[in-house]
Protein backbone atom coordinates (compact mmCIF):
# COMPACT_ATOMS: atom_id res chain seq x y z
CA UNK A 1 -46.16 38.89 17.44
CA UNK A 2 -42.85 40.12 15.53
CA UNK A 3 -40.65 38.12 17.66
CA UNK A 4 -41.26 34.58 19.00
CA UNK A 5 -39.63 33.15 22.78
CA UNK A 6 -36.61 32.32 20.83
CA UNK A 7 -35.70 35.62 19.90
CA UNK A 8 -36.41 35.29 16.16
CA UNK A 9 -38.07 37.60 13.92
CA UNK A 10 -41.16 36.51 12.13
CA UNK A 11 -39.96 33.68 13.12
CA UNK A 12 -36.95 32.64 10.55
CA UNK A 13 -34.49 35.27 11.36
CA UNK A 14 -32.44 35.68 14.43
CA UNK A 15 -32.11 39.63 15.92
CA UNK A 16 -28.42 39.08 16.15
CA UNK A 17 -27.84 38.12 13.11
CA UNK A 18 -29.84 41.18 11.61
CA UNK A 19 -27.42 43.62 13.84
CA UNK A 20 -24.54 41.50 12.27
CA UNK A 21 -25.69 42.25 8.61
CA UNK A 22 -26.31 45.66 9.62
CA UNK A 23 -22.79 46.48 11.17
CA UNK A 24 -20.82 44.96 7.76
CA UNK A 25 -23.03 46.57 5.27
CA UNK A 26 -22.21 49.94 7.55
CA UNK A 27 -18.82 49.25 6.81
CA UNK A 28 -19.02 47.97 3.42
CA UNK A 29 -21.14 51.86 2.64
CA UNK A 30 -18.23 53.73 4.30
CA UNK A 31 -15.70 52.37 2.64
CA UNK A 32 -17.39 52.92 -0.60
CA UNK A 33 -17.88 56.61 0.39
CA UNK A 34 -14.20 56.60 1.31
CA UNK A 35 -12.75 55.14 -2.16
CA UNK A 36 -15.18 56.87 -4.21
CA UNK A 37 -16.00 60.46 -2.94
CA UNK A 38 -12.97 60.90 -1.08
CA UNK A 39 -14.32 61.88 2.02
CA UNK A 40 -13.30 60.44 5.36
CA UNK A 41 -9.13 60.79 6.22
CA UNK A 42 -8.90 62.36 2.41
CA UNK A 43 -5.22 64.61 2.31
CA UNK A 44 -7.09 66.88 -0.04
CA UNK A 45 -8.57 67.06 -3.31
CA UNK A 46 -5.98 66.68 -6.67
CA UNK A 47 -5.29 69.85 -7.97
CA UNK A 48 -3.06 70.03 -11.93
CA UNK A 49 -0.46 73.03 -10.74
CA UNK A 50 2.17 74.72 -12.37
CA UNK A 51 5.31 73.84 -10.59
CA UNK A 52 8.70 74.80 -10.37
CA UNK A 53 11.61 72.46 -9.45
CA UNK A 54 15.43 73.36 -8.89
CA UNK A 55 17.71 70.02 -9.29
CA UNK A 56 21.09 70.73 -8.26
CA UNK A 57 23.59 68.59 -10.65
CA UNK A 58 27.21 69.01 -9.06
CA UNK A 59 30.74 68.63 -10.09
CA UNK A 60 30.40 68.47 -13.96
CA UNK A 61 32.38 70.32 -16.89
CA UNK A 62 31.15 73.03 -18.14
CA UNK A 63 30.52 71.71 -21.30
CA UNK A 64 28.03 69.50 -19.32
CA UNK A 65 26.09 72.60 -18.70
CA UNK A 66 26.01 74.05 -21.79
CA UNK A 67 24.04 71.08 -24.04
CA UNK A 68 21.32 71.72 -21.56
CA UNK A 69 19.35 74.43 -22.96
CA UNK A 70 16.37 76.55 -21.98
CA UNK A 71 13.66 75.24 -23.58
CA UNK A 72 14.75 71.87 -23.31
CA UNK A 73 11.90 68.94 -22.95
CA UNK A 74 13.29 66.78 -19.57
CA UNK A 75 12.19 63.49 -19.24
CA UNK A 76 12.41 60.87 -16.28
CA UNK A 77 15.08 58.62 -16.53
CA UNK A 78 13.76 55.14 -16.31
CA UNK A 79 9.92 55.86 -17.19
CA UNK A 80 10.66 58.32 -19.97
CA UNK A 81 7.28 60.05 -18.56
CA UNK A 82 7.63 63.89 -19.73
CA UNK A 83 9.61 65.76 -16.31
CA UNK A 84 8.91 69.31 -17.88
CA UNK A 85 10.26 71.94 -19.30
CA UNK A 86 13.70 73.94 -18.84
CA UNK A 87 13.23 77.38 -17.73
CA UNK A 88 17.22 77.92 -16.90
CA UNK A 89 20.86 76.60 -16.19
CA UNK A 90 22.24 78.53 -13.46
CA UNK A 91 26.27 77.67 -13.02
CA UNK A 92 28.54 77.84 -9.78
CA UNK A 93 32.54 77.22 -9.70
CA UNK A 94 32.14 73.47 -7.67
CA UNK A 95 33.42 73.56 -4.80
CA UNK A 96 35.12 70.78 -2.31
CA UNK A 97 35.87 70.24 1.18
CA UNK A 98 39.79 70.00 1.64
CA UNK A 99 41.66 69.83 4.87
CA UNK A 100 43.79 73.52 5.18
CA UNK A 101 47.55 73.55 5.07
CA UNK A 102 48.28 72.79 8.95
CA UNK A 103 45.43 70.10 8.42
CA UNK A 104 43.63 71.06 11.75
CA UNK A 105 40.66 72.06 9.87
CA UNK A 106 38.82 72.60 6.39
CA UNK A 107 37.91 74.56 4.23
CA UNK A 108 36.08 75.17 0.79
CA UNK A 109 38.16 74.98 -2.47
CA UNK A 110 37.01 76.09 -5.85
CA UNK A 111 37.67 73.00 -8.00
CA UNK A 112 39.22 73.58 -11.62
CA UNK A 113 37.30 73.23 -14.55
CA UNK A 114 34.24 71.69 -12.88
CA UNK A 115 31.03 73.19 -11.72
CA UNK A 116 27.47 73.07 -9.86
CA UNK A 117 24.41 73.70 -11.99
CA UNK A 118 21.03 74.49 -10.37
CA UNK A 119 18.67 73.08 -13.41
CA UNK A 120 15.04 75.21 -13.00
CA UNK A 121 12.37 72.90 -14.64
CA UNK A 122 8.57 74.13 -15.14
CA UNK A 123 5.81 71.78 -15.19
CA UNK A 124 2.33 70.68 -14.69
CA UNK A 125 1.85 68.47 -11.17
CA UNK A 126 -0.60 66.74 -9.52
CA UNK A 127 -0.67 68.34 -5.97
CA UNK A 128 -2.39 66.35 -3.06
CA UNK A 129 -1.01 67.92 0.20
CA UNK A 130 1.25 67.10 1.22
CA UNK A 131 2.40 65.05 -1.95
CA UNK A 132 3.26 67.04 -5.70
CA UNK A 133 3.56 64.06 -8.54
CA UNK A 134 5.58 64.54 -11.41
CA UNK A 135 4.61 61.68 -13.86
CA UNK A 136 3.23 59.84 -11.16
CA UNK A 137 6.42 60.39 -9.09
CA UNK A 138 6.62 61.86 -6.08
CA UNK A 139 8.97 65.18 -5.58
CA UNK A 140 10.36 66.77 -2.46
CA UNK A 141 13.26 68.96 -1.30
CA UNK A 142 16.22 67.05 -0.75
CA UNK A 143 14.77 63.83 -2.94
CA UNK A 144 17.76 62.26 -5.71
CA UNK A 145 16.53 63.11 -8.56
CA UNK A 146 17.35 61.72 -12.05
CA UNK A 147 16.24 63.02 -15.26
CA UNK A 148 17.26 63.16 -19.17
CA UNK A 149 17.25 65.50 -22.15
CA UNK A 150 17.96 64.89 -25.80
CA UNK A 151 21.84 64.68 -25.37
CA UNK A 152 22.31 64.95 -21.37
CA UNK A 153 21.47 62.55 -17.94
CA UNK A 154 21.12 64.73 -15.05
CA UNK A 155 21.77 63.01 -11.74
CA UNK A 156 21.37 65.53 -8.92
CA UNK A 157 18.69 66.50 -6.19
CA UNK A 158 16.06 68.36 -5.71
CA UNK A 159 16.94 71.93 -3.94
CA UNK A 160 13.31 73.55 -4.16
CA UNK A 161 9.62 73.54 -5.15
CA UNK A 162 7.76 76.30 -6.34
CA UNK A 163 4.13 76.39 -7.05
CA UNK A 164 1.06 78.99 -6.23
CA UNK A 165 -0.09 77.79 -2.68
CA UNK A 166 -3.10 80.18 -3.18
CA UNK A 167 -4.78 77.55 -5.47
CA UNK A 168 -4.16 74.83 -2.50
CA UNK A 169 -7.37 75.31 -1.07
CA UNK A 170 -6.49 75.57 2.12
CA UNK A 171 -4.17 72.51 2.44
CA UNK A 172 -0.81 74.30 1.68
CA UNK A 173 0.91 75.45 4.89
């Protein structure tokens, strides 16, 4: 007989304890599958992308503005990972929020000598849906954003993302 009165199997080994084994080297194989292939709650696979990024750097002179050059190499501030590549400056009279002359309300006022500059960068990303990594950083719409050429820091934030959602299998909405 396979299994004696007390329930064990050829004797030694207890049925319970074989379901117990069973159930943790289920898990154990799953989350091997998981890590390594994955499969199971994956966000989709890695895909290298071209991206585009517009970082909006506000209130500066304009001489700001012009040492930032197309063609410029970016890099991130702190990491000094490679950010991309300028593909253009675009500049905007800055403007402020000032209360109106019976100071019941507000309204917009071009600021002397200082501007906005929407800073177009092109790069290669690493885009997971939902997430598109830039050196291993994370960009989104909206995100501060902090980056450095040869002669300039640009502190600003991200105003849009541009990539070709036809190569995001799927996973781009």
């Amino acid at each position: 007989m396979i299994i004696d009165k007390k329930g064990k199997l050829f004797g030694k080994i207890n049925i319970l304890d074989i379901l117990i084994i069973l159930v943790i080297l289920l898990f154990i194989a799953l989350g091997a599958l998981k890590i390594f292939s994955g499969v199971l709650g994956s966000r989709g696979s890695l895909n290298t992308l071209e991206v585009k990024y517009t970082v909006e750097v506000t209130k500066k002179d304009a001489e700001f503005f012009e040492s930032i050059k197309e063609g410029d190499v970016v890099f991130k501030k702190n990491t000094k990972e490679v950010g991309g590549e300028v593909v253009s400056c675009d500049i905007k009279p800055a403007k402020y929020i000032t209360p109106n002359a019976n100071r019941l309300s507000y309204e917009l006022t071009e600021a002397e000598n200082k501007f906005d500059g929407y800073v177009t960068i092109k790069t290669i990303a690493d885009v997971s849906y939902p997430d598109i990594l830039v050196g291993g950083d994370e960009i989104k719409i909206g995100k501060s954003y902090d980056l450095r050429t040869e002669n300039t820091v640009l502190n600003g934030y991200i105003t849009s993302i541009e990539y070709d959602k036809e190569k995001m299998g799927g996973f781009a909405r």
